[in-house]
Coordinates of C-alpha atoms and ligand atoms in Angstrom, one line a residue:
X1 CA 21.7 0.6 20.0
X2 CA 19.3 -0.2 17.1
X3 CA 16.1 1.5 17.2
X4 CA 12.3 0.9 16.3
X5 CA 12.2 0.6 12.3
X6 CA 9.1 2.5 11.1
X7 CA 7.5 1.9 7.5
X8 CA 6.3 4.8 5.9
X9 CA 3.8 4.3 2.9
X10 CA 2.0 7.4 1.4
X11 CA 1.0 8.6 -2.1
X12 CA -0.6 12.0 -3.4
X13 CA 0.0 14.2 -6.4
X14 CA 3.3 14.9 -7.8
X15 CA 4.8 18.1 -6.8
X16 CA 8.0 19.8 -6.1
X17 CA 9.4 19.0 -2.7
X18 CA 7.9 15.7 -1.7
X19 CA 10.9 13.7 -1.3
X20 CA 12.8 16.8 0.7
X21 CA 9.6 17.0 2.7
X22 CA 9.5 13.5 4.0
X23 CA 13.0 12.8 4.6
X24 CA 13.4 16.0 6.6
X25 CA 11.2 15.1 8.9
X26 CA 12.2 12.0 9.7
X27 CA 15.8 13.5 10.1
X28 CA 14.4 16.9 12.3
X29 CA 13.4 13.9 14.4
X30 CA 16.9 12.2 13.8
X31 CA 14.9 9.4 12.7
X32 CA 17.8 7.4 10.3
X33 CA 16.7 6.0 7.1
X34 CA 17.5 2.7 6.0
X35 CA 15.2 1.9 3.0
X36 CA 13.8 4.4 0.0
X37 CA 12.0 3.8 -2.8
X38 CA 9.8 6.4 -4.8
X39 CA 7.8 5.7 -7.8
X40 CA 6.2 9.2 -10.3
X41 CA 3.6 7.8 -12.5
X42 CA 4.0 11.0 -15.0
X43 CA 0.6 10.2 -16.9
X44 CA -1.5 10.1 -14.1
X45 CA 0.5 12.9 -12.5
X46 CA 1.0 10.7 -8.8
X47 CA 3.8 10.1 -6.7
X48 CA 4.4 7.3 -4.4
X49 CA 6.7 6.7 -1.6
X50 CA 8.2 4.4 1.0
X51 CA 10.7 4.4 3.5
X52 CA 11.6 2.5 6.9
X53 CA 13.8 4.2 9.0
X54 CA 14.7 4.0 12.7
X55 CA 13.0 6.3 15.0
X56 CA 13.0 7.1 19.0
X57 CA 9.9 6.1 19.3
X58 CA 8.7 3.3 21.6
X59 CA 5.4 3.1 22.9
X60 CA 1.9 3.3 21.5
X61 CA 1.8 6.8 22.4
X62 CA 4.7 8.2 21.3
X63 CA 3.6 6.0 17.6
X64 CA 0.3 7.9 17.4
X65 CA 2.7 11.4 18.6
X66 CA 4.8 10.4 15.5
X67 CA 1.9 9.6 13.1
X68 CA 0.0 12.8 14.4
X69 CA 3.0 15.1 13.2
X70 CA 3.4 13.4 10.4
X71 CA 0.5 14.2 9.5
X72 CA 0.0 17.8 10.8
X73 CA 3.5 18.8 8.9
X74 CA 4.0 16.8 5.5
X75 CA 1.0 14.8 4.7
X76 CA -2.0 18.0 5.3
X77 CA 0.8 19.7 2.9
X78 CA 0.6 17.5 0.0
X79 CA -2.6 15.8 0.5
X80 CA -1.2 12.9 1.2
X81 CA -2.7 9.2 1.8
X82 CA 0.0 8.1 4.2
X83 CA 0.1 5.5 6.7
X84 CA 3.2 4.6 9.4
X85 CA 3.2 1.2 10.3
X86 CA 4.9 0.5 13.9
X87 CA 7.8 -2.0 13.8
X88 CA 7.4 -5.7 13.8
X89 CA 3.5 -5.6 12.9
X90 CA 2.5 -9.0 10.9
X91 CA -0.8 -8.6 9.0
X92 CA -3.7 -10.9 10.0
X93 CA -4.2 -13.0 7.5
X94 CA -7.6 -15.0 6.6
X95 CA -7.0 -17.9 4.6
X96 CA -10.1 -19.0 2.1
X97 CA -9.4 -22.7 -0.1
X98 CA -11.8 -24.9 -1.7
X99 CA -10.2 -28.3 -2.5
X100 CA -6.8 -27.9 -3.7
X101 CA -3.9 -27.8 -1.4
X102 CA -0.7 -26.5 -3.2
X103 CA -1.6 -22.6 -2.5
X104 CA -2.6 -23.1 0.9
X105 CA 0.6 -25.8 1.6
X106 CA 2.9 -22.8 0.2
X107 CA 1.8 -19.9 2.2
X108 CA 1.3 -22.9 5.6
X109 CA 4.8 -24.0 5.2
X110 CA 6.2 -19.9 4.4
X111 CA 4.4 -18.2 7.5
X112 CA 5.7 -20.9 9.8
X113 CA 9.1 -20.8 8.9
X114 CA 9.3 -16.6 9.3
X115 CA 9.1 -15.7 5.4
X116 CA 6.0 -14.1 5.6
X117 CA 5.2 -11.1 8.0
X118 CA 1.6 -12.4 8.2
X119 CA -0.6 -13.8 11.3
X120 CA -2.9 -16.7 10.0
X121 CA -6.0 -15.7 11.9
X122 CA -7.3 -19.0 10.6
X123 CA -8.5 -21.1 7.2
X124 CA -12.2 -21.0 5.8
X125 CA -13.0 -23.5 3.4
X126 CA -16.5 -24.9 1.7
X127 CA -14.9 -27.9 1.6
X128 CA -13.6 -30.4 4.4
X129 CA -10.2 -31.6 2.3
X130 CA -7.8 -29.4 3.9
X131 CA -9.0 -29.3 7.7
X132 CA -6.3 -32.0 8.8
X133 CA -3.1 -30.1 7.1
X134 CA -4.5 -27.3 8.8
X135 CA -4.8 -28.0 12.1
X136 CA -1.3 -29.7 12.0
X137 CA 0.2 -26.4 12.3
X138 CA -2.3 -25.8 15.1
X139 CA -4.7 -23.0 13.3
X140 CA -8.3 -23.0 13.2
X141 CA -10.4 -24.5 10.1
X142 CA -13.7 -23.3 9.7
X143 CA -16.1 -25.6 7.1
X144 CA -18.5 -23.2 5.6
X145 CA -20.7 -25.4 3.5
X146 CA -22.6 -23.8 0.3
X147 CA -26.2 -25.3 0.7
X148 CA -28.3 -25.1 -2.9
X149 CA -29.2 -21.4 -3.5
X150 CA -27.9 -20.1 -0.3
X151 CA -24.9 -19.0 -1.4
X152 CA -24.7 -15.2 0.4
X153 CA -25.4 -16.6 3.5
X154 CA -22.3 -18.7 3.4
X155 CA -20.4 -15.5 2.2
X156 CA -21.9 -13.4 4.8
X157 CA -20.0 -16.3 7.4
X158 CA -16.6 -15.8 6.1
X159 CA -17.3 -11.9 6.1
X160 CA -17.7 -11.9 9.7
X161 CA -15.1 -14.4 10.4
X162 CA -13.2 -11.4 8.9
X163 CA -14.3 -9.0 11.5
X164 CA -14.6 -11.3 14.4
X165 CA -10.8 -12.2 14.0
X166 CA -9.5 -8.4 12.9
X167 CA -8.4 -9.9 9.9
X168 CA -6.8 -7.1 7.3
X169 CA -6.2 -9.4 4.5
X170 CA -8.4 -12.4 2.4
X171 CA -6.0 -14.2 0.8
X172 CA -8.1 -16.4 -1.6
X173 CA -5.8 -19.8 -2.2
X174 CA -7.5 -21.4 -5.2
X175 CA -11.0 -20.5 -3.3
X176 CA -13.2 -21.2 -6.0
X177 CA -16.3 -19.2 -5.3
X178 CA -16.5 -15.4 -6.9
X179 CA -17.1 -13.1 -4.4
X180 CA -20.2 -11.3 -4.2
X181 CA -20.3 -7.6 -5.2
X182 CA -21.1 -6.6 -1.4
X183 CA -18.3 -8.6 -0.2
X184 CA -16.0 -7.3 -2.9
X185 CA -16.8 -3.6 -1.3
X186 CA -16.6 -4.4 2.3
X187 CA -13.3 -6.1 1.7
X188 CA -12.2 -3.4 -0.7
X189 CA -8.8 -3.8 -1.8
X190 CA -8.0 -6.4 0.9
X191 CA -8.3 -9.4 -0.6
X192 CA -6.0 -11.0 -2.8
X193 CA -7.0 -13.8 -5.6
X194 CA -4.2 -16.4 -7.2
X195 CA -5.3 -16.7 -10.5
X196 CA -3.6 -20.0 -12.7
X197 CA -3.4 -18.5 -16.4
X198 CA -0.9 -15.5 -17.4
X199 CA -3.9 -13.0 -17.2
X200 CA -5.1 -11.4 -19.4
X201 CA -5.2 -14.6 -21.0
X202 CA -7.4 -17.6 -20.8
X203 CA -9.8 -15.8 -17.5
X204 CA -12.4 -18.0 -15.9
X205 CA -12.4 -21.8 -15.3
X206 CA -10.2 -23.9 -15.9
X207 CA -6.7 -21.8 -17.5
X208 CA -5.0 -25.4 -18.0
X209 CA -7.6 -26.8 -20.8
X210 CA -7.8 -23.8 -22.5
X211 CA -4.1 -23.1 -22.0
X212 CA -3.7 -26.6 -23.6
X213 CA -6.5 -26.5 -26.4
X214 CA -4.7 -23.2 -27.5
X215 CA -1.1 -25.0 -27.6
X216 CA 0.7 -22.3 -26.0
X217 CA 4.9 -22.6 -25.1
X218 CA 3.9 -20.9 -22.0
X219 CA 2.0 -21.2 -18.9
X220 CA 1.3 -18.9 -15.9
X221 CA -0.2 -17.6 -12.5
X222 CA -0.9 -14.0 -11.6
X223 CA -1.7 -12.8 -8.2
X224 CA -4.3 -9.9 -7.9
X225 CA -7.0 -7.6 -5.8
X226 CA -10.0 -9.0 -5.7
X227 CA -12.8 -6.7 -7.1
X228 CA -16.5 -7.4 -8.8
X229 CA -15.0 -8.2 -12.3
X230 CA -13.6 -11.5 -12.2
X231 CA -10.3 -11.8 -12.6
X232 CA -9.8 -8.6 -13.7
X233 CA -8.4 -6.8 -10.4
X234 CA -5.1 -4.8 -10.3
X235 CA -2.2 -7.2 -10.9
X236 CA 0.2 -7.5 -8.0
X237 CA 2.5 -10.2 -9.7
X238 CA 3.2 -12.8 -12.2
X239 CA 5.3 -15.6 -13.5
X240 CA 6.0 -17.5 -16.2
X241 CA 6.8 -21.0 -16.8
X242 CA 8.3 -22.6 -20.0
X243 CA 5.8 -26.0 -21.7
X244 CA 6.2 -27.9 -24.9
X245 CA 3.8 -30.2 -27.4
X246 CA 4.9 -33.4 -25.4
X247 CA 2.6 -32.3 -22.3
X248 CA -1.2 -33.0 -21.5
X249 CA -3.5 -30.5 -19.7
X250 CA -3.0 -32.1 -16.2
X251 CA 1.2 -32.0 -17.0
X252 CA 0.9 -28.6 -18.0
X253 CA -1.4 -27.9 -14.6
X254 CA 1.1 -29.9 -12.4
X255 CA 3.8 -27.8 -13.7
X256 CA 1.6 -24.4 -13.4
X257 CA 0.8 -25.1 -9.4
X258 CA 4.3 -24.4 -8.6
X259 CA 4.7 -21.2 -10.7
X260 CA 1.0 -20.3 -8.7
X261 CA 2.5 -21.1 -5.3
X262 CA 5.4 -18.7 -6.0
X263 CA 4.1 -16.1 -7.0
X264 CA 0.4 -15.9 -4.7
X265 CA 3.7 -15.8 -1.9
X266 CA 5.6 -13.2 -3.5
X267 CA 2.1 -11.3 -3.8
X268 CA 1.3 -11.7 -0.1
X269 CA 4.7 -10.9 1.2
X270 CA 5.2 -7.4 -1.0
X271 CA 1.5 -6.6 0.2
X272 CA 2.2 -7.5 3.9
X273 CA 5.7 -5.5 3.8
X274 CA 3.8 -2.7 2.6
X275 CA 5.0 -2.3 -0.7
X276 CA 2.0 -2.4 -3.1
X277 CA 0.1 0.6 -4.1
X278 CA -3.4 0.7 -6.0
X279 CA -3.0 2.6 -8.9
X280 CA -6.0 2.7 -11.1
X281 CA -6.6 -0.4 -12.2
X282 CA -2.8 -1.3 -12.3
X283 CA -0.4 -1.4 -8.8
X284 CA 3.0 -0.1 -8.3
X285 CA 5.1 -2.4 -6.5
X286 CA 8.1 -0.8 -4.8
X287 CA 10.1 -3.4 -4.3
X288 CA 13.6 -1.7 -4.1
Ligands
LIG1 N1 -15.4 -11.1 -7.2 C1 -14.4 -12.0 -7.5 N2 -14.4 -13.2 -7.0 C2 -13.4 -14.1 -7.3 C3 -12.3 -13.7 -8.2 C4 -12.4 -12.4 -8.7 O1 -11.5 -12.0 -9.5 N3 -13.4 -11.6 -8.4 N4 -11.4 -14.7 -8.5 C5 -11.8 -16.1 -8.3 C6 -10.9 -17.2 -8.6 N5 -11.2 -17.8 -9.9 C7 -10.2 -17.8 -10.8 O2 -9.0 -17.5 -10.4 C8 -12.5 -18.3 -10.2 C9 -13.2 -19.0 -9.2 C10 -14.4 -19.5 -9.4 C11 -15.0 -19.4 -10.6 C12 -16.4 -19.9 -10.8 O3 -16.9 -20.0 -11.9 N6 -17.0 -20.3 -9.7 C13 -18.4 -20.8 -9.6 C14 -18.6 -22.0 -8.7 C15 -17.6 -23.1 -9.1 C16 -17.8 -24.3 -8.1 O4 -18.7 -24.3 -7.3 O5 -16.9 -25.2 -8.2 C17 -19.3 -19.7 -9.0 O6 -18.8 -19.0 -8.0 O7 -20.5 -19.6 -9.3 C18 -14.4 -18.7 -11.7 C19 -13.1 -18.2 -11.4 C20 -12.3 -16.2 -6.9 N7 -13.4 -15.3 -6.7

């Protein structure tokens, strides 16, 4: 009969034994693995680690029994930052947009057909364009309007619309507003930005026009954590997609808003499967 599939995400130091260490416990429990990856960055000396496997346990107790020895018998050994995630949790999911649609459509159209293990706790907005798609697939929309000068009070709204709905992820979807400094620390490394340029190229507004003023062959999006410097938080993923001299700045933007839906999904998915690690200012992504 199968089992209760646990995810186990940790990282710490690399040492001898850490591998052995975490696989023997989950046999000693004879807990049966059915996914592994590990990942040593050697420069910065770190190790990380995740595995699903199927367990005995059922119940909330018997999850925080698990999680306790866990802790009391591999990760107190290594100094681990470890966390076991009980089976068939979706992440809630707020969703911030300002006027465009394609993002927001995506990630809509993705979580209701199953693809993505997320829970839309609802859709904030300073604009009013996207309430109607959004209550189509019966979710709340929430118009937080930007008055002149007034800006952090608006912020402070969606901030506790975060709390009030025990959200665990901002997934900005072409929200055009940079966050605030104080938000960027209370949300701290739970918010997730689609950028539409190949970063580290052509940061800022509008990618397209300077994508197109610079004549490149190639346009793209990149998916990142949000933190105070814009557009400069560690890169979850990117894509690439192929342009010539025969296209304008709105052809080569048309073109780009598929390559951002893409890969702002792949992003959200990998983070909500638990599969992206911060490290430093880059991630590892353990996707295999
Ligand atoms: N703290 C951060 N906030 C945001 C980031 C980020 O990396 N760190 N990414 C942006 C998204 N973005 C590009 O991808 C971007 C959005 C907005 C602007 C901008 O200049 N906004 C103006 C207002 C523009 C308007 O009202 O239409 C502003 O906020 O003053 C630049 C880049 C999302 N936030």
């Amino acid at each position: 009969m199968k089992r209760n599939a646990y995810t186990l995400k940790a990282s710490c130091t690399d040492t001898v034994g850490i591998v052995a260490a975490v696989t023997g416990f989950i046999a000693d429990r004879g807990g049966l693995i059915t996914e592994m990856s590990h990942f040593v960055d050697d420069m910065a000396q770190k190790s990380f680690i995740r595995t699903v496997f199927e367990d005995d346990a059922t119940s909330d107790d018997e999850t925080r029994a698990l999680q306790a020895a866990f802790k009391e018998s591999v990760a107190r050994r290594f100094a681990m930052t470890f966390s076991i995630i009980p089976p068939n949790q979706k992440l809630r999911t707020l969703i911030a947009v300002s006027r465009q649609s394609h993002c927001l459509n995506s990630l809509l159209y993705r979580w209701s057909d199953g693809h993505l293990p997320i829970e839309i706790t609802g859709v904030v907005s300073n604009h009013e364009d996207q309430r109607s798609r959004v209550e189509w697939y019966g979710l709340p929309y929430h118009h937080f309007r930007i008055e002149p000068g007034r800006k952090p009070e608006q912020e402070a709204r969606i901030l506790d619309l975060f709390e009030e709905t025990g959200s665990q992820l901002l997934i900005l979807a072409r929200y055009m507003q940079i966050l605030t400094p104080h938000a960027c620390s209370v949300l701290g490394g739970r918010a997730i930005n689609i950028h539409h340029s190949f970063l580290p190229g052509f940061k800022g507004a509008r990618p397209y026009h300077q994508a197109f003023e610079r004549g490149v062959k190639l346009i793209g999006a990149t998916a990142h954590y949000v933190n105070t410097e814009l557009d400069e938080g560690p890169i979850i993923e990117q894509d690439v997609v192929r342009v010539d001299h025969t296209m304008t700045a709105g052809e080569l933007e048309r073109l780009g808003q598929d390559v951002e839906s893409v890969v702002l999904n792949r992003a959200v998915r990998w983070h909500a499967e638990h599969r992206v690690f911060e490290n430093g200012h880059r991630t590892v992504v353990l996707r295999h």
